[in-house]
Amino acid sequence: MTPASPPATGRAPASWSSPWSSPRRRFGLPHRQQQRGRRRAHDHAGADLAFLPGLSAAEKESMLRADDDPDGVVVLHSAAGLVLCCRARVRTARYYVCNPVTRQHVALPKLEEEAPARKHECRCGLLTLTADTKSSFRVVIVHWPEDLDQTMCLDLSVFSSDTGQWEVRKLALPPDLCYEDIFGSPPILGQSGTSYWIWHTWADYAIAYNSSSANNPILEIALPPRLPGWEDNRCIGERRHGWGLQFAQSNSSSVLEVWKSDLIGGRWSLSLRVTIADLVALNPEVAGSFMCDRYGNTRINPVGFHPTDEDVVFIAMPGAVFAYSMERGTLTLLRRTKDCLIPADVYPYTHPDYPVQVPAIKDDAAVMIMELPRQQCGCSTETPCVTGILSVW
């Protein structure tokens, strides 16, 4: 059942899932929780993850040799109230799935270290849960090998709690894909389990990947025309249980557009065009909830769509984050902030209003790497590869 749209003012009802219903549910990406005495210029404040297990002396030494911070915890992804995080960003990283509210956590089996010639760096991670029972989860770690410019193949490490095993995959990239801009940001996870990346360059398309099968290729999805004065303010979401898509964008003139498509790859239609002046006129009670940015502008940034209510889009303005009901034209204040967030800052919007248990890992003590039957591609390694790029226009 689709929850009701949020009311115009006040707190959202308990049946409507808000990612900021608890102060511990705000996660910046990447996020590092530092120990006392250690301060870095690019650290972000956020959830307290100090309950995660510490590292052994050998593991800390290994991370220091890799020029990584053994005291830092990086939040890679989140889904259904659970968080995927790790210590270190190289192949020797330790990964955990945890509930930062209940502090329940499980440690994933350690990945095997790669030879120096195949040194990897973790670019991003995905966390998905079974849609029906939430009884199992899957983790995908996207590694950036040193020879990526030659092979155009990403290294994927896929873990399933059903098997308790890591599986090694290779994912072929299109030759013209600007991968440096894509995988530097966390993906947007749809309810179908498909992850979407939108990068903020000249490209007018997004890419999508579903980890449910090793044979799934990357999809290229054409996006609607950019707004004049376009900036890095775009997000994408699913509708109709994953059969269709929604897309939102804004520009420096504080214009917000929402486009919808009934089918993935289908024609986009403009569903909403609104300015901040329109929003304030319809919701005068929230006018004091946001402020101008450092340049004196009050900008609208779309940061995500409600996971189950297609009518609601989350928007950020300097000083506050709101849930906007497109049908009613109403704003619900979710959280006050000190700046204006963008989609890469706060993710995702799938936190339920009830405690989520971390699914148990089958054969937790077993640590092994599964390999699929090899496929032919242009990669230089013996690892199975996902080939074929399907363009959706």
mmCIF file of C-alpha atoms in Angstrom:
data_model
loop_
_atom_site.group_PDB
_atom_site.id
_atom_site.type_symbol
_atom_site.label_atom_id
_atom_site.label_comp_id
_atom_site.label_asym_id
_atom_site.label_seq_id
_atom_site.Cartn_x
_atom_site.Cartn_y
_atom_site.Cartn_z
ATOM 1 C CA MET A 1 0.000 0.000 0.000
ATOM 2 C CA THR A 2 1.348 3.396 -0.955
ATOM 3 C CA PRO A 3 1.616 5.674 2.078
ATOM 4 C CA ALA A 4 -0.248 8.941 2.105
ATOM 5 C CA SER A 5 1.474 12.083 1.001
ATOM 6 C CA PRO A 6 3.009 14.110 3.828
ATOM 7 C CA PRO A 7 0.945 16.930 5.330
ATOM 8 C CA ALA A 8 1.602 20.556 4.532
ATOM 9 C CA THR A 9 3.213 21.410 7.852
ATOM 10 C CA GLY A 10 4.548 19.775 10.963
ATOM 11 C CA ARG A 11 6.112 16.361 11.312
ATOM 12 C CA ALA A 12 5.435 13.613 8.843
ATOM 13 C CA PRO A 13 3.172 10.790 10.066
ATOM 14 C CA ALA A 14 4.757 7.573 11.283
ATOM 15 C CA SER A 15 3.546 5.688 8.211
ATOM 16 C CA TRP A 16 5.581 7.946 5.973
ATOM 17 C CA SER A 17 9.258 7.023 5.996
ATOM 18 C CA SER A 18 11.630 9.899 6.551
ATOM 19 C CA PRO A 19 15.402 9.430 6.389
ATOM 20 C CA TRP A 20 15.844 12.041 9.105
ATOM 21 C CA SER A 21 13.395 10.638 11.656
ATOM 22 C CA SER A 22 16.410 10.076 13.894
ATOM 23 C CA PRO A 23 19.515 12.274 14.172
ATOM 24 C CA ARG A 24 21.589 9.149 13.646
ATOM 25 C CA ARG A 25 20.044 8.571 10.250
ATOM 26 C CA ARG A 26 21.796 11.374 8.460
ATOM 27 C CA PHE A 27 24.761 10.094 6.507
ATOM 28 C CA GLY A 28 27.105 12.155 4.390
ATOM 29 C CA LEU A 29 28.851 10.322 1.571
ATOM 30 C CA PRO A 30 31.673 9.730 1.864
ATOM 31 C CA HIS A 31 31.467 9.848 5.642
ATOM 32 C CA ARG A 32 34.282 9.241 8.088
ATOM 33 C CA GLN A 33 33.744 8.766 11.798
ATOM 34 C CA GLN A 34 37.079 9.675 13.365
ATOM 35 C CA GLN A 35 38.450 8.750 16.745
ATOM 36 C CA ARG A 36 39.285 11.496 19.197
ATOM 37 C CA GLY A 37 42.471 13.318 18.485
ATOM 38 C CA ARG A 38 42.290 12.798 14.723
ATOM 39 C CA ARG A 39 40.938 15.652 12.600
ATOM 40 C CA ARG A 40 40.918 15.933 8.832
ATOM 41 C CA ALA A 41 39.837 18.832 6.678
ATOM 42 C CA HIS A 42 37.375 16.791 4.617
ATOM 43 C CA ASP A 43 35.713 14.799 7.386
ATOM 44 C CA HIS A 44 31.925 15.009 7.638
ATOM 45 C CA ALA A 45 29.811 14.947 10.787
ATOM 46 C CA GLY A 46 27.244 12.174 10.930
ATOM 47 C CA ALA A 47 26.164 8.961 12.584
ATOM 48 C CA ASP A 48 28.227 7.510 15.392
ATOM 49 C CA LEU A 49 29.810 4.328 14.044
ATOM 50 C CA ALA A 50 32.306 3.857 16.864
ATOM 51 C CA PHE A 51 30.602 0.571 17.812
ATOM 52 C CA LEU A 52 32.104 -1.193 14.781
ATOM 53 C CA PRO A 53 34.902 -3.659 15.570
ATOM 54 C CA GLY A 54 38.419 -2.298 15.628
ATOM 55 C CA LEU A 55 41.256 -3.484 13.436
ATOM 56 C CA SER A 56 44.169 -5.682 14.335
ATOM 57 C CA ALA A 57 47.671 -4.266 14.451
ATOM 58 C CA ALA A 58 48.524 -6.045 11.191
ATOM 59 C CA GLU A 59 45.465 -4.603 9.442
ATOM 60 C CA LYS A 60 46.270 -1.089 10.633
ATOM 61 C CA GLU A 61 49.843 -1.455 9.411
ATOM 62 C CA SER A 62 48.588 -2.642 6.018
ATOM 63 C CA MET A 63 46.310 0.381 5.682
ATOM 64 C CA LEU A 64 49.062 2.780 6.683
ATOM 65 C CA ARG A 65 51.298 1.267 3.994
ATOM 66 C CA ALA A 66 48.492 1.940 1.507
ATOM 67 C CA ASP A 67 48.353 5.581 2.688
ATOM 68 C CA ASP A 68 44.884 5.035 4.152
ATOM 69 C CA ASP A 69 43.429 6.047 7.502
ATOM 70 C CA PRO A 70 42.892 3.022 9.790
ATOM 71 C CA ASP A 71 40.768 5.086 12.180
ATOM 72 C CA GLY A 72 38.252 6.226 9.567
ATOM 73 C CA VAL A 73 34.921 4.610 8.685
ATOM 74 C CA VAL A 74 33.527 5.319 5.221
ATOM 75 C CA VAL A 75 29.791 5.033 4.572
ATOM 76 C CA LEU A 76 29.436 3.666 1.044
ATOM 77 C CA HIS A 77 25.718 3.048 0.694
ATOM 78 C CA SER A 78 22.462 2.490 2.551
ATOM 79 C CA ALA A 79 19.183 0.684 1.961
ATOM 80 C CA ALA A 80 16.088 -0.028 4.054
ATOM 81 C CA GLY A 81 17.645 1.445 7.189
ATOM 82 C CA LEU A 82 20.897 -0.529 6.921
ATOM 83 C CA VAL A 83 24.289 0.926 6.088
ATOM 84 C CA LEU A 84 27.202 -0.478 4.129
ATOM 85 C CA CYS A 85 30.458 0.911 5.474
ATOM 86 C CA CYS A 86 34.126 0.039 5.423
ATOM 87 C CA ARG A 87 37.493 0.821 6.867
ATOM 88 C CA ALA A 88 39.935 1.941 4.127
ATOM 89 C CA ARG A 89 39.216 2.462 0.439
ATOM 90 C CA VAL A 90 41.688 -0.031 -1.050
ATOM 91 C CA ARG A 91 41.290 -3.746 -1.757
ATOM 92 C CA THR A 92 42.332 -4.594 1.815
ATOM 93 C CA ALA A 93 39.275 -2.812 3.224
ATOM 94 C CA ARG A 94 37.026 -4.439 5.819
ATOM 95 C CA TYR A 95 33.306 -4.176 5.046
ATOM 96 C CA TYR A 96 30.356 -4.135 7.444
ATOM 97 C CA VAL A 97 26.573 -4.024 7.163
ATOM 98 C CA CYS A 98 25.057 -2.369 10.205
ATOM 99 C CA ASN A 99 22.030 -0.653 11.663
ATOM 100 C CA PRO A 100 23.424 2.556 13.213
ATOM 101 C CA VAL A 101 20.301 3.010 15.335
ATOM 102 C CA THR A 102 20.267 -0.423 16.997
ATOM 103 C CA ARG A 103 24.063 -0.876 16.558
ATOM 104 C CA GLN A 104 23.545 -4.368 15.183
ATOM 105 C CA HIS A 105 26.229 -5.209 12.647
ATOM 106 C CA VAL A 106 27.794 -8.065 10.706
ATOM 107 C CA ALA A 107 31.302 -8.205 9.281
ATOM 108 C CA LEU A 108 31.645 -9.476 5.747
ATOM 109 C CA PRO A 109 34.334 -12.061 4.979
ATOM 110 C CA LYS A 110 37.586 -10.415 4.060
ATOM 111 C CA LEU A 111 38.397 -9.997 0.390
ATOM 112 C CA GLU A 112 41.585 -11.559 -0.869
ATOM 113 C CA GLU A 113 44.401 -9.106 -1.449
ATOM 114 C CA GLU A 114 45.364 -8.458 -5.044
ATOM 115 C CA ALA A 115 48.888 -8.560 -6.393
ATOM 116 C CA PRO A 116 50.644 -5.166 -6.525
ATOM 117 C CA ALA A 117 50.244 -5.103 -10.320
ATOM 118 C CA ARG A 118 46.466 -5.236 -9.889
ATOM 119 C CA LYS A 119 46.142 -2.687 -7.125
ATOM 120 C CA HIS A 120 42.524 -1.641 -6.665
ATOM 121 C CA GLU A 121 40.762 1.350 -5.236
ATOM 122 C CA CYS A 122 37.159 1.168 -4.044
ATOM 123 C CA ARG A 123 35.153 3.737 -5.978
ATOM 124 C CA CYS A 124 31.703 3.020 -4.580
ATOM 125 C CA GLY A 125 29.550 0.293 -3.061
ATOM 126 C CA LEU A 126 25.968 -0.928 -3.367
ATOM 127 C CA LEU A 127 23.705 -2.521 -0.754
ATOM 128 C CA THR A 128 20.423 -4.185 -1.703
ATOM 129 C CA LEU A 129 17.954 -6.250 0.337
ATOM 130 C CA THR A 130 15.371 -8.757 -0.842
ATOM 131 C CA ALA A 131 12.269 -6.760 -1.651
ATOM 132 C CA ASP A 132 9.739 -9.140 -0.084
ATOM 133 C CA THR A 133 11.060 -10.321 3.273
ATOM 134 C CA LYS A 134 14.294 -8.361 3.833
ATOM 135 C CA SER A 135 15.737 -11.762 4.798
ATOM 136 C CA SER A 136 18.945 -11.448 2.795
ATOM 137 C CA PHE A 137 21.189 -8.792 1.331
ATOM 138 C CA ARG A 138 23.684 -8.334 -1.472
ATOM 139 C CA VAL A 139 26.758 -6.116 -1.494
ATOM 140 C CA VAL A 140 28.534 -4.960 -4.644
ATOM 141 C CA ILE A 141 31.919 -3.266 -4.352
ATOM 142 C CA VAL A 142 33.057 -1.405 -7.464
ATOM 143 C CA HIS A 143 36.846 -1.463 -7.755
ATOM 144 C CA TRP A 144 38.922 0.698 -10.038
ATOM 145 C CA PRO A 145 41.921 -1.328 -11.310
ATOM 146 C CA GLU A 146 45.093 0.419 -12.348
ATOM 147 C CA ASP A 147 44.766 -0.853 -15.929
ATOM 148 C CA LEU A 148 41.210 0.466 -16.376
ATOM 149 C CA ASP A 149 42.299 2.806 -19.175
ATOM 150 C CA GLN A 150 43.476 -0.203 -21.184
ATOM 151 C CA THR A 151 40.789 -2.786 -20.362
ATOM 152 C CA MET A 152 37.745 -0.512 -19.847
ATOM 153 C CA CYS A 153 36.532 -3.162 -17.398
ATOM 154 C CA LEU A 154 35.610 -2.502 -13.783
ATOM 155 C CA ASP A 155 36.295 -5.135 -11.153
ATOM 156 C CA LEU A 156 33.209 -6.027 -9.114
ATOM 157 C CA SER A 157 33.190 -7.967 -5.856
ATOM 158 C CA VAL A 158 29.674 -9.268 -5.186
ATOM 159 C CA PHE A 159 28.723 -10.713 -1.793
ATOM 160 C CA SER A 160 25.466 -12.539 -1.016
ATOM 161 C CA SER A 161 24.310 -13.274 2.518
ATOM 162 C CA ASP A 162 22.499 -16.346 1.132
ATOM 163 C CA THR A 163 25.804 -17.993 0.223
ATOM 164 C CA GLY A 164 28.231 -16.195 2.525
ATOM 165 C CA GLN A 165 30.641 -15.939 -0.398
ATOM 166 C CA TRP A 166 32.253 -13.285 -2.552
ATOM 167 C CA GLU A 167 31.893 -13.537 -6.312
ATOM 168 C CA VAL A 168 34.292 -11.827 -8.708
ATOM 169 C CA ARG A 169 32.889 -10.167 -11.817
ATOM 170 C CA LYS A 170 34.112 -7.838 -14.510
ATOM 171 C CA LEU A 171 31.874 -5.164 -15.959
ATOM 172 C CA ALA A 172 32.711 -3.823 -19.402
ATOM 173 C CA LEU A 173 32.293 -0.092 -19.933
ATOM 174 C CA PRO A 174 31.463 1.695 -23.178
ATOM 175 C CA PRO A 175 34.573 3.263 -24.723
ATOM 176 C CA ASP A 176 33.155 6.796 -24.561
ATOM 177 C CA LEU A 177 31.985 6.597 -20.946
ATOM 178 C CA CYS A 178 33.406 9.290 -18.658
ATOM 179 C CA TYR A 179 33.871 6.839 -15.780
ATOM 180 C CA GLU A 180 35.945 9.196 -13.628
ATOM 181 C CA ASP A 181 32.909 11.415 -13.091
ATOM 182 C CA ILE A 182 30.411 8.567 -12.732
ATOM 183 C CA PHE A 183 31.774 6.354 -10.014
ATOM 184 C CA GLY A 184 33.072 9.156 -7.836
ATOM 185 C CA SER A 185 29.527 9.629 -6.483
ATOM 186 C CA PRO A 186 27.248 7.121 -4.764
ATOM 187 C CA PRO A 187 24.455 5.659 -6.896
ATOM 188 C CA ILE A 188 20.731 6.097 -6.462
ATOM 189 C CA LEU A 189 19.119 2.774 -5.562
ATOM 190 C CA GLY A 190 15.702 2.011 -7.000
ATOM 191 C CA GLN A 191 13.118 -0.266 -5.408
ATOM 192 C CA SER A 192 13.717 -2.792 -8.195
ATOM 193 C CA GLY A 193 17.306 -3.234 -7.026
ATOM 194 C CA THR A 194 18.703 -1.271 -9.974
ATOM 195 C CA SER A 195 21.312 1.369 -9.193
ATOM 196 C CA TYR A 196 21.498 4.609 -11.167
ATOM 197 C CA TRP A 197 24.394 7.001 -11.642
ATOM 198 C CA ILE A 198 24.032 10.553 -12.902
ATOM 199 C CA TRP A 199 27.241 12.461 -13.356
ATOM 200 C CA HIS A 200 27.503 16.205 -13.550
ATOM 201 C CA THR A 201 29.267 16.879 -16.831
ATOM 202 C CA TRP A 202 28.178 17.531 -20.390
ATOM 203 C CA ALA A 203 26.473 14.142 -20.777
ATOM 204 C CA ASP A 204 22.676 14.048 -21.045
ATOM 205 C CA TYR A 205 22.277 10.438 -20.039
ATOM 206 C CA ALA A 206 22.504 8.267 -16.938
ATOM 207 C CA ILE A 207 23.674 4.700 -16.505
ATOM 208 C CA ALA A 208 21.934 1.875 -14.662
ATOM 209 C CA TYR A 209 23.116 -1.497 -13.371
ATOM 210 C CA ASN A 210 21.297 -4.350 -11.625
ATOM 211 C CA SER A 211 23.514 -6.796 -9.746
ATOM 212 C CA SER A 212 20.912 -9.596 -9.552
ATOM 213 C CA SER A 213 22.577 -11.395 -12.463
ATOM 214 C CA ALA A 214 26.163 -11.577 -13.642
ATOM 215 C CA ASN A 215 24.932 -11.196 -17.217
ATOM 216 C CA ASN A 216 23.236 -7.848 -16.692
ATOM 217 C CA PRO A 217 24.912 -5.117 -18.768
ATOM 218 C CA ILE A 218 25.099 -1.400 -18.169
ATOM 219 C CA LEU A 219 22.111 0.536 -19.461
ATOM 220 C CA GLU A 220 22.465 4.011 -20.925
ATOM 221 C CA ILE A 221 19.339 6.116 -20.342
ATOM 222 C CA ALA A 222 18.780 9.369 -22.202
ATOM 223 C CA LEU A 223 17.713 12.263 -19.970
ATOM 224 C CA PRO A 224 15.411 15.231 -20.697
ATOM 225 C CA PRO A 225 16.886 18.486 -22.038
ATOM 226 C CA ARG A 226 18.882 20.472 -19.540
ATOM 227 C CA LEU A 227 17.570 23.705 -18.101
ATOM 228 C CA PRO A 228 19.216 27.007 -19.112
ATOM 229 C CA GLY A 229 21.783 27.876 -16.487
ATOM 230 C CA TRP A 230 21.981 24.190 -15.628
ATOM 231 C CA GLU A 231 24.133 23.176 -12.691
ATOM 232 C CA ASP A 232 24.973 19.981 -10.828
ATOM 233 C CA ASN A 233 21.442 19.482 -9.532
ATOM 234 C CA ARG A 234 19.887 16.363 -11.026
ATOM 235 C CA CYS A 235 18.460 13.160 -9.594
ATOM 236 C CA ILE A 236 16.598 10.121 -10.903
ATOM 237 C CA GLY A 237 14.173 7.681 -9.300
ATOM 238 C CA GLU A 238 11.880 4.792 -10.146
ATOM 239 C CA ARG A 239 8.100 4.732 -10.478
ATOM 240 C CA ARG A 240 5.504 2.055 -11.210
ATOM 241 C CA HIS A 241 7.569 -0.512 -9.247
ATOM 242 C CA GLY A 242 10.606 -0.044 -11.442
ATOM 243 C CA TRP A 243 8.876 -0.069 -14.810
ATOM 244 C CA GLY A 244 9.124 3.706 -15.195
ATOM 245 C CA LEU A 245 11.396 6.531 -14.122
ATOM 246 C CA GLN A 246 11.234 10.023 -12.647
ATOM 247 C CA PHE A 247 13.819 12.712 -13.197
ATOM 248 C CA ALA A 248 14.251 16.075 -11.460
ATOM 249 C CA GLN A 249 16.569 18.968 -12.225
ATOM 250 C CA SER A 250 17.029 22.575 -11.174
ATOM 251 C CA ASN A 251 19.156 25.533 -12.201
ATOM 252 C CA SER A 252 20.669 28.697 -10.787
ATOM 253 C CA SER A 253 17.400 30.561 -11.377
ATOM 254 C CA SER A 254 15.699 28.349 -8.767
ATOM 255 C CA VAL A 255 13.506 26.585 -11.316
ATOM 256 C CA LEU A 256 12.580 22.983 -10.510
ATOM 257 C CA GLU A 257 11.427 20.542 -13.193
ATOM 258 C CA VAL A 258 10.166 16.981 -12.761
ATOM 259 C CA TRP A 259 9.892 14.660 -15.756
ATOM 260 C CA LYS A 260 8.257 11.220 -15.895
ATOM 261 C CA SER A 261 8.540 8.203 -18.155
ATOM 262 C CA ASP A 262 6.127 5.264 -18.056
ATOM 263 C CA LEU A 263 8.774 2.864 -19.342
ATOM 264 C CA ILE A 264 12.539 2.737 -18.917
ATOM 265 C CA GLY A 265 13.768 4.044 -22.229
ATOM 266 C CA GLY A 266 10.377 5.544 -23.039
ATOM 267 C CA ARG A 267 9.522 9.112 -23.912
ATOM 268 C CA TRP A 268 9.908 11.701 -21.153
ATOM 269 C CA SER A 269 7.011 14.056 -20.385
ATOM 270 C CA LEU A 270 7.234 17.223 -18.282
ATOM 271 C CA SER A 271 5.180 16.718 -15.128
ATOM 272 C CA LEU A 272 6.086 19.781 -13.043
ATOM 273 C CA ARG A 273 7.771 23.154 -13.427
ATOM 274 C CA VAL A 274 7.861 25.394 -10.373
ATOM 275 C CA THR A 275 9.989 28.205 -8.949
ATOM 276 C CA ILE A 276 10.925 28.948 -5.371
ATOM 277 C CA ALA A 277 8.621 31.973 -5.494
ATOM 278 C CA ASP A 278 5.741 29.631 -6.325
ATOM 279 C CA LEU A 279 6.648 27.356 -3.421
ATOM 280 C CA VAL A 280 6.821 30.213 -0.934
ATOM 281 C CA ALA A 281 3.510 31.609 -2.172
ATOM 282 C CA LEU A 282 1.834 28.236 -1.624
ATOM 283 C CA ASN A 283 3.626 27.575 1.680
ATOM 284 C CA PRO A 284 4.198 30.924 3.450
ATOM 285 C CA GLU A 285 4.650 29.178 6.802
ATOM 286 C CA VAL A 286 7.983 27.647 5.669
ATOM 287 C CA ALA A 287 9.486 30.874 4.325
ATOM 288 C CA GLY A 288 11.617 31.278 7.442
ATOM 289 C CA SER A 289 12.976 27.727 7.307
ATOM 290 C CA PHE A 290 15.601 28.381 4.656
ATOM 291 C CA MET A 291 18.152 31.050 3.945
ATOM 292 C CA CYS A 292 20.331 32.368 1.146
ATOM 293 C CA ASP A 293 23.574 30.651 0.282
ATOM 294 C CA ARG A 294 26.978 32.323 0.393
ATOM 295 C CA TYR A 295 26.236 34.066 -2.899
ATOM 296 C CA GLY A 296 22.908 35.485 -1.756
ATOM 297 C CA ASN A 297 20.813 32.992 -3.733
ATOM 298 C CA THR A 298 18.057 30.704 -2.540
ATOM 299 C CA ARG A 299 18.444 27.638 -4.724
ATOM 300 C CA ILE A 300 16.349 24.498 -5.087
ATOM 301 C CA ASN A 301 18.243 21.218 -5.246
ATOM 302 C CA PRO A 302 16.318 17.983 -5.906
ATOM 303 C CA VAL A 303 17.967 15.265 -3.831
ATOM 304 C CA GLY A 304 15.726 12.227 -4.327
ATOM 305 C CA PHE A 305 12.278 10.756 -4.794
ATOM 306 C CA HIS A 306 10.171 9.044 -2.152
ATOM 307 C CA PRO A 307 10.705 5.277 -2.550
ATOM 308 C CA THR A 308 6.999 4.345 -2.499
ATOM 309 C CA ASP A 309 5.047 7.570 -3.031
ATOM 310 C CA GLU A 310 5.544 8.834 -6.582
ATOM 311 C CA ASP A 311 4.007 12.176 -5.641
ATOM 312 C CA VAL A 312 6.828 13.180 -3.273
ATOM 313 C CA VAL A 313 10.211 14.573 -4.260
ATOM 314 C CA PHE A 314 12.819 15.584 -1.681
ATOM 315 C CA ILE A 315 14.284 19.039 -2.263
ATOM 316 C CA ALA A 316 17.020 20.899 -0.422
ATOM 317 C CA MET A 317 17.371 24.636 -0.010
ATOM 318 C CA PRO A 318 20.021 26.511 1.951
ATOM 319 C CA GLY A 319 19.125 25.765 5.548
ATOM 320 C CA ALA A 320 16.524 23.011 5.173
ATOM 321 C CA VAL A 321 15.417 19.825 3.423
ATOM 322 C CA PHE A 322 11.748 19.384 2.485
ATOM 323 C CA ALA A 323 9.401 16.737 1.149
ATOM 324 C CA TYR A 324 7.423 18.322 -1.666
ATOM 325 C CA SER A 325 4.041 16.910 -2.679
ATOM 326 C CA MET A 326 3.773 17.673 -6.377
ATOM 327 C CA GLU A 327 0.028 17.026 -6.448
ATOM 328 C CA ARG A 328 -0.821 19.182 -3.428
ATOM 329 C CA GLY A 329 1.929 21.750 -3.838
ATOM 330 C CA THR A 330 2.805 21.435 -0.142
ATOM 331 C CA LEU A 331 6.148 21.338 1.643
ATOM 332 C CA THR A 332 6.992 19.291 4.741
ATOM 333 C CA LEU A 333 10.094 20.318 6.661
ATOM 334 C CA LEU A 334 12.288 17.271 7.252
ATOM 335 C CA ARG A 335 15.510 18.671 8.597
ATOM 336 C CA ARG A 336 17.373 21.922 9.074
ATOM 337 C CA THR A 337 20.878 22.107 7.648
ATOM 338 C CA LYS A 338 23.695 24.626 7.549
ATOM 339 C CA ASP A 339 24.096 24.551 3.785
ATOM 340 C CA CYS A 340 22.380 23.401 0.604
ATOM 341 C CA LEU A 341 22.671 19.689 -0.032
ATOM 342 C CA ILE A 342 23.027 17.970 -3.386
ATOM 343 C CA PRO A 343 22.090 14.350 -4.267
ATOM 344 C CA ALA A 344 25.569 13.065 -3.410
ATOM 345 C CA ASP A 345 25.402 14.517 0.115
ATOM 346 C CA VAL A 346 22.399 12.689 1.546
ATOM 347 C CA TYR A 347 21.392 9.223 0.467
ATOM 348 C CA PRO A 348 19.151 7.310 0.312
ATOM 349 C CA TYR A 349 15.469 7.797 1.088
ATOM 350 C CA THR A 350 14.442 4.227 1.854
ATOM 351 C CA HIS A 351 14.569 4.201 5.648
ATOM 352 C CA PRO A 352 11.455 2.521 7.093
ATOM 353 C CA ASP A 353 9.669 3.627 10.235
ATOM 354 C CA TYR A 354 10.452 0.388 12.079
ATOM 355 C CA PRO A 355 13.718 -1.220 13.278
ATOM 356 C CA VAL A 356 15.432 -3.330 10.631
ATOM 357 C CA GLN A 357 17.371 -6.437 11.571
ATOM 358 C CA VAL A 358 20.591 -7.160 9.718
ATOM 359 C CA PRO A 359 20.022 -10.470 7.855
ATOM 360 C CA ALA A 360 22.272 -13.287 8.994
ATOM 361 C CA ILE A 361 25.081 -14.448 6.741
ATOM 362 C CA LYS A 362 24.974 -18.108 5.756
ATOM 363 C CA ASP A 363 28.177 -20.004 6.534
ATOM 364 C CA ASP A 364 29.680 -16.901 8.043
ATOM 365 C CA ALA A 365 32.991 -18.601 8.732
ATOM 366 C CA ALA A 366 33.488 -19.624 5.110
ATOM 367 C CA VAL A 367 35.632 -17.192 3.164
ATOM 368 C CA MET A 368 35.967 -18.024 -0.494
ATOM 369 C CA ILE A 369 35.756 -16.366 -3.877
ATOM 370 C CA MET A 370 33.180 -17.647 -6.357
ATOM 371 C CA GLU A 371 33.897 -17.303 -10.036
ATOM 372 C CA LEU A 372 31.367 -17.593 -12.814
ATOM 373 C CA PRO A 373 31.979 -19.337 -16.156
ATOM 374 C CA ARG A 374 34.322 -17.186 -18.153
ATOM 375 C CA GLN A 375 32.989 -15.110 -21.030
ATOM 376 C CA GLN A 376 34.871 -13.630 -23.927
ATOM 377 C CA CYS A 377 35.721 -9.958 -23.785
ATOM 378 C CA GLY A 378 38.637 -7.650 -24.315
ATOM 379 C CA CYS A 379 39.847 -7.844 -20.708
ATOM 380 C CA SER A 380 43.366 -8.990 -19.998
ATOM 381 C CA THR A 381 42.592 -11.093 -16.903
ATOM 382 C CA GLU A 382 41.050 -14.503 -16.319
ATOM 383 C CA THR A 383 38.149 -13.085 -14.325
ATOM 384 C CA PRO A 384 34.596 -13.574 -15.675
ATOM 385 C CA CYS A 385 33.335 -10.498 -17.468
ATOM 386 C CA VAL A 386 29.933 -8.948 -18.054
ATOM 387 C CA THR A 387 29.914 -7.917 -21.692
ATOM 388 C CA GLY A 388 27.540 -5.950 -23.829
ATOM 389 C CA ILE A 389 26.256 -2.425 -23.372
ATOM 390 C CA LEU A 390 22.541 -1.953 -23.956
ATOM 391 C CA SER A 391 21.608 1.599 -24.867
ATOM 392 C CA VAL A 392 18.119 2.710 -23.841
ATOM 393 C CA TRP A 393 16.938 5.779 -25.736
#
